[in-house]
Structure formats: structure tokens, C-alpha cells
PDB file of C-alpha atoms in Angstrom:
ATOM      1  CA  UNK A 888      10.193 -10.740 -31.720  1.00  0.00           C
ATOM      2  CA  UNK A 889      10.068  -6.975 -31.752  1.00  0.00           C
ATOM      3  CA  UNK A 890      10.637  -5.359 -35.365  1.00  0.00           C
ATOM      4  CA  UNK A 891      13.286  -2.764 -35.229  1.00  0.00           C
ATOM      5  CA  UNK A 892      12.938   0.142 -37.190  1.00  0.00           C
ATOM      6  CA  UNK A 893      16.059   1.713 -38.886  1.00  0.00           C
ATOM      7  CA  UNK A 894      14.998   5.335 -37.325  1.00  0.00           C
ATOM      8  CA  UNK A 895      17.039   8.695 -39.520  1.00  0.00           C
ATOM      9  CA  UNK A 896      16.382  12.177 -39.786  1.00  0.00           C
ATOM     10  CA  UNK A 897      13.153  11.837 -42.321  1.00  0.00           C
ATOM     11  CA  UNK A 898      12.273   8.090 -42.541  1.00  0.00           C
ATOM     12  CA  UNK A 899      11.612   5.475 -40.968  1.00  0.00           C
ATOM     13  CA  UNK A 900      12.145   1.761 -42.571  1.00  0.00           C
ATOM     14  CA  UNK A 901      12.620  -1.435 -42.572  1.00  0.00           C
ATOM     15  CA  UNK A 902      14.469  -2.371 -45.436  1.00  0.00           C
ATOM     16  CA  UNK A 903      15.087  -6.045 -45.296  1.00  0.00           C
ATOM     17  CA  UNK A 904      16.411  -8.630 -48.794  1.00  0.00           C
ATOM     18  CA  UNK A 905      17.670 -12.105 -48.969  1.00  0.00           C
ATOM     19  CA  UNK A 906      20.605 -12.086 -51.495  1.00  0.00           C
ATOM     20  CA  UNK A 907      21.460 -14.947 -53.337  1.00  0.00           C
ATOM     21  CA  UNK A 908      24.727 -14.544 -55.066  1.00  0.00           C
ATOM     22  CA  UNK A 909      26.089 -17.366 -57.275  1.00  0.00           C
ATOM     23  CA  UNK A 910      29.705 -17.821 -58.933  1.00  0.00           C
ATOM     24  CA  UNK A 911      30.599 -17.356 -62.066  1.00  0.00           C
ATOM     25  CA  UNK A 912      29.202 -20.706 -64.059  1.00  0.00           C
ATOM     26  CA  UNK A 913      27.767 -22.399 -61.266  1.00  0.00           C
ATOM     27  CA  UNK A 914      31.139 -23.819 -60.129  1.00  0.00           C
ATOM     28  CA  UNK A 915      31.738 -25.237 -56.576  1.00  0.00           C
ATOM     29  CA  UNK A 916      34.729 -23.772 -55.142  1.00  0.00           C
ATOM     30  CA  UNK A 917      33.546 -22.289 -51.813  1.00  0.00           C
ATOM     31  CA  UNK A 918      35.397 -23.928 -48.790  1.00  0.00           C
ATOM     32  CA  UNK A 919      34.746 -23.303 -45.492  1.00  0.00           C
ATOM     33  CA  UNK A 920      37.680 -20.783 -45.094  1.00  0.00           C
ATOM     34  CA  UNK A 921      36.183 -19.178 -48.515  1.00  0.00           C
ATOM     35  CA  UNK A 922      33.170 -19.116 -47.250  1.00  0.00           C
ATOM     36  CA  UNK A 923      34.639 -17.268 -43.695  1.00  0.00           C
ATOM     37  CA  UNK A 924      36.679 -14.620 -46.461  1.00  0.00           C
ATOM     38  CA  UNK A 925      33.612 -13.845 -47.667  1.00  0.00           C
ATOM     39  CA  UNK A 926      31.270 -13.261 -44.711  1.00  0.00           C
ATOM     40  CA  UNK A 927      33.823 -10.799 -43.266  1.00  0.00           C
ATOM     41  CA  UNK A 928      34.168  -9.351 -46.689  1.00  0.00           C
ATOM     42  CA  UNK A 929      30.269  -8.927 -46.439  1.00  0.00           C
ATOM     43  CA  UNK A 930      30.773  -7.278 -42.982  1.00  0.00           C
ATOM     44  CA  UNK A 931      33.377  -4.954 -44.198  1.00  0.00           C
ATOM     45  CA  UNK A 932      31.290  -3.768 -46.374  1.00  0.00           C
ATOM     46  CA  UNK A 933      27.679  -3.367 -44.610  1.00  0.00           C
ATOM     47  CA  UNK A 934      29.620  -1.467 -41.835  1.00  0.00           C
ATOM     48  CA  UNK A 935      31.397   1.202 -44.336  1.00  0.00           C
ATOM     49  CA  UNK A 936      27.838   1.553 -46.171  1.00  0.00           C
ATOM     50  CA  UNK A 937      25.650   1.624 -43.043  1.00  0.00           C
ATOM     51  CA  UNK A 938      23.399  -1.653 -43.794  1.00  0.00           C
ATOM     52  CA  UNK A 939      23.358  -4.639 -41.355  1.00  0.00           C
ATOM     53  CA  UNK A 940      24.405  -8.315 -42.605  1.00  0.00           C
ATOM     54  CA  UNK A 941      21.452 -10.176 -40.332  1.00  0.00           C
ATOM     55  CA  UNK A 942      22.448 -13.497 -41.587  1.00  0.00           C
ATOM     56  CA  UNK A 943      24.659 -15.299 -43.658  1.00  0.00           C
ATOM     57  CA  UNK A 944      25.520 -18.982 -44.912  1.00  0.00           C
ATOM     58  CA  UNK A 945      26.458 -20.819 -47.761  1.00  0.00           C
ATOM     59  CA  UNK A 946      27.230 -23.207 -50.091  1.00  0.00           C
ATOM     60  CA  UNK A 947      30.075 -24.508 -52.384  1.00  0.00           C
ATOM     61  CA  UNK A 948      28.737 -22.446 -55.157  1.00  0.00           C
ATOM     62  CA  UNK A 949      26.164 -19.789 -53.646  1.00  0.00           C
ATOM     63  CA  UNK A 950      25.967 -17.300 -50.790  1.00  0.00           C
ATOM     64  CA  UNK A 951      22.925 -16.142 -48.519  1.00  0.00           C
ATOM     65  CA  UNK A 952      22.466 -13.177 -47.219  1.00  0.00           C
ATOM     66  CA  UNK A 953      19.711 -11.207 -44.840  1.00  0.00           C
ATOM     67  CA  UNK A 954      20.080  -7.837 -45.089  1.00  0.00           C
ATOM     68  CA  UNK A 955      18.885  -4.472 -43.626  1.00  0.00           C
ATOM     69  CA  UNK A 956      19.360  -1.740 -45.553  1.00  0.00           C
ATOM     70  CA  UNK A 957      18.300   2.032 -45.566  1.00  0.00           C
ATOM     71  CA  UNK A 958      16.425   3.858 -48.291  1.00  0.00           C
ATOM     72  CA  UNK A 959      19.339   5.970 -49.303  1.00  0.00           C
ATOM     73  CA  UNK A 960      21.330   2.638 -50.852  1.00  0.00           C
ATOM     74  CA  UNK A 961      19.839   0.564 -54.120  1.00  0.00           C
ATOM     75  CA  UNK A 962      20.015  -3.107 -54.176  1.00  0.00           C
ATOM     76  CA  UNK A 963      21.929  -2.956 -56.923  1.00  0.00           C
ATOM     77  CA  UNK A 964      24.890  -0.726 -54.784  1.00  0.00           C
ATOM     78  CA  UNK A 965      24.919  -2.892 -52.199  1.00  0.00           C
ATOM     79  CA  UNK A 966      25.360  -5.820 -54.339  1.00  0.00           C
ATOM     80  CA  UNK A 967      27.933  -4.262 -56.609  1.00  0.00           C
ATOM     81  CA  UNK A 968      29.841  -3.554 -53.482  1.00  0.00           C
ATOM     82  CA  UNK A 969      29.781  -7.142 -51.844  1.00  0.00           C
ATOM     83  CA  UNK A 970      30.348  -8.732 -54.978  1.00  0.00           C
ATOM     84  CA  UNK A 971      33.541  -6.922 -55.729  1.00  0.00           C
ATOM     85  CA  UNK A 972      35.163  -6.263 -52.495  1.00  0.00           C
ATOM     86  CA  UNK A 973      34.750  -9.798 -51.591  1.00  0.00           C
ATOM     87  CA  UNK A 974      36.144 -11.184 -54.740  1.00  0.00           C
ATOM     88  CA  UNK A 975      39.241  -8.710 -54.491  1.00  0.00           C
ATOM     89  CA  UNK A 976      39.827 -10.002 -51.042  1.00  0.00           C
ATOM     90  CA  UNK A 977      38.985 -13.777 -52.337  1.00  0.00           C
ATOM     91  CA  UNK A 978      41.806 -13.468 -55.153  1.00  0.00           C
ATOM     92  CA  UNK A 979      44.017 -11.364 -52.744  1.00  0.00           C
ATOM     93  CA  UNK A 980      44.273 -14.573 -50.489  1.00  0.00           C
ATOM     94  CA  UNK A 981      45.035 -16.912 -53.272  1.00  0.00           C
ATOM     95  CA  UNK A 982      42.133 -18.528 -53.061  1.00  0.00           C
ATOM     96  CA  UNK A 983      40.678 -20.574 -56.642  1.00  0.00           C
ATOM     97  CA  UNK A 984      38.412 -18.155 -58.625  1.00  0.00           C
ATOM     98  CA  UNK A 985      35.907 -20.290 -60.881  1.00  0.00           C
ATOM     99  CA  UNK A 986      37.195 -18.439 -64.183  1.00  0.00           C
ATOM    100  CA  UNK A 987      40.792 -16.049 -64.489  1.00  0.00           C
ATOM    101  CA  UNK A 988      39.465 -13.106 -62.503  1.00  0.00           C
ATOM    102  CA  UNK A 989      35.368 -13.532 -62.068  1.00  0.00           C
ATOM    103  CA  UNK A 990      34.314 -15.081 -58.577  1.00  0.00           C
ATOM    104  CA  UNK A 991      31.438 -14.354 -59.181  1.00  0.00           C
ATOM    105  CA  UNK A 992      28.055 -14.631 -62.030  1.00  0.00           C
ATOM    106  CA  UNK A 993      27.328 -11.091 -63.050  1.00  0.00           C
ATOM    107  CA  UNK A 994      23.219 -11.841 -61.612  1.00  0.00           C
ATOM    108  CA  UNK A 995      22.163 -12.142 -58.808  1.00  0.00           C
ATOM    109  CA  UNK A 996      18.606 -13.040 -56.957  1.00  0.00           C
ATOM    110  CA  UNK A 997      16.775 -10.694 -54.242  1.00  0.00           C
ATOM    111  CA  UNK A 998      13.355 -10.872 -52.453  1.00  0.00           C
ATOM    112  CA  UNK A 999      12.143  -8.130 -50.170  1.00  0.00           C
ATOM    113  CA  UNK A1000      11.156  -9.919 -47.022  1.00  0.00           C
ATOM    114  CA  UNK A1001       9.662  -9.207 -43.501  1.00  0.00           C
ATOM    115  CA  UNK A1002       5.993  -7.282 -42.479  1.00  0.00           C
ATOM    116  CA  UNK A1003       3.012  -8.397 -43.562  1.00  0.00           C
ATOM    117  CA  UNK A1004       1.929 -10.780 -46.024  1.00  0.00           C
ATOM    118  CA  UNK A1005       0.477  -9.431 -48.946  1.00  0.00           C
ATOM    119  CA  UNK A1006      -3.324 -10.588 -48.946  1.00  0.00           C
ATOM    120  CA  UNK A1007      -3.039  -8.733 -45.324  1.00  0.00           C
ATOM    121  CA  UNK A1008      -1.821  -5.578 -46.795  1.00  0.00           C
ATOM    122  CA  UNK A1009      -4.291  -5.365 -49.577  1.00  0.00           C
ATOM    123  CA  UNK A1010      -7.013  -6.032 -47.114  1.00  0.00           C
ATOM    124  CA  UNK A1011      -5.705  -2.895 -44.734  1.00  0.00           C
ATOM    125  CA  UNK A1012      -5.465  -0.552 -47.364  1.00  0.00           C
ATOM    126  CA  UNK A1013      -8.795  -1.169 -49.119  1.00  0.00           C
ATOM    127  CA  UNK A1014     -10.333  -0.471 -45.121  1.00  0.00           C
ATOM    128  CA  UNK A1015      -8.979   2.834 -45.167  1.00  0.00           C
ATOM    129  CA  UNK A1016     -11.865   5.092 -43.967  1.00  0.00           C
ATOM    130  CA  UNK A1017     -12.272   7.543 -47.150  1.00  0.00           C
ATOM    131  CA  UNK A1018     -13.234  11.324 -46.347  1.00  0.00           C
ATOM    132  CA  UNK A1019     -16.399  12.018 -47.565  1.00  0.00           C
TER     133      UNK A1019
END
């Protein structure tokens, strides 16, 4: 498969995380209709803030995501923006919250994923040819 870079006017990335997002206390309340809600919440939102939902799935008390992102946007942005637009629009259907208002735990878990491991990275850059 063919990497795709995210190509703008002075960069070019790829930006990729897998978001974990858990509700508030750990409690299962996600049905499959919840779950639905929330994807196209997350879609909403990656289209207004020009990042790409890859992949998505979960459980009754977490969410997955794969996301492309560009450099312009934090982590933290795009998860404050999922997280609340898709627990406005959870409520908003009369859907059950875990706690009053909170859908979901104020953490959250990211990894940066995608290019080369590591060890293979460390390797290239200490064979850089050094001017003498």
C-alpha cells in the first residue's frame, strides 16, 4: 500500500494517531446506534477541521479512532473537538450519558503510528554521510 502524503503550501506530512477515548468512569453505555451517533459525530468534525477519520470502531465503553491529521492542528484540538461535539449530539438524541452531563473521561490515550519502526530510523540517521 502506497503512503499518501497530506501535500500543503510548506509541508509535507503524514500525521497519523490512534485515539482511544473512554467514558466518563468506565461505564458501558455505547449501543450500536451510540456507537453510529458518534462515528458521524467524528466525521462532522474531521471534515470542518480538515483531518481524515481512517478508521473507527468501538466498544460499550471506549472508542477507536485512526486519524490523519495536519501539522497546523494539536492532538489535544482535535480531541477536544470530538469529545465535545459528539457528546452534545449524544445528549441531543436522548441517548444515556454515564454521569448528568459527562459522556465522556476527561483523558484520553494517543500513539503516533505509521513509517518506520524506530530501531530503522535510528539506524538511517546515524548513516547520514557527515561533511567533512
Amino acid at each position: 500500500m502506497a503512503t499518501q502524503f497530506r501535500r500543503e503550501r510548506h509541508s509535507v506530512t503524514d500525521l497519523k494517531i490512534h485515539l482511544v477515548c473512554v467514558t466518563k468512569y468506565r461505564r458501558s453505555v455505547f449501543t450500536a446506534k451510540g456507537l453510529d451517533l458518534i462515528e458521524k459525530s467524528f466525521h462532522e468534525v474531521a471534515k470542518k477541521m480538515d483531518f481524515q477519520i481512517l478508521e473507527f470502531n468501538g466498544e460499550g465503553d471506549h472508542v477507536h479512532a485512526l486519524i490523519e491529521y495536519p501539522p497546523k492542528l494539536s492532538v489535544s484540538q482535535i480531541v477536544n473537538a470530538l469529545k465535545g461535539v459528539s457528546s452534545r449530539r449524544y445528549g441531543q438524541a436522548g441517548l444515556p450519558k454515564p454521569h448528568k452531563e459527562a459522556l465522556w473521561s476527561p483523558s484520553y490515550f494517543a500513539i503516533a503510528v505509521g513509517g518506520a519502526p524506530l530501531e530503522v530510523l535510528k539506524e538511517y540517521i546515524r548513516n547520514q554521510e557527515k561533511p567533512s
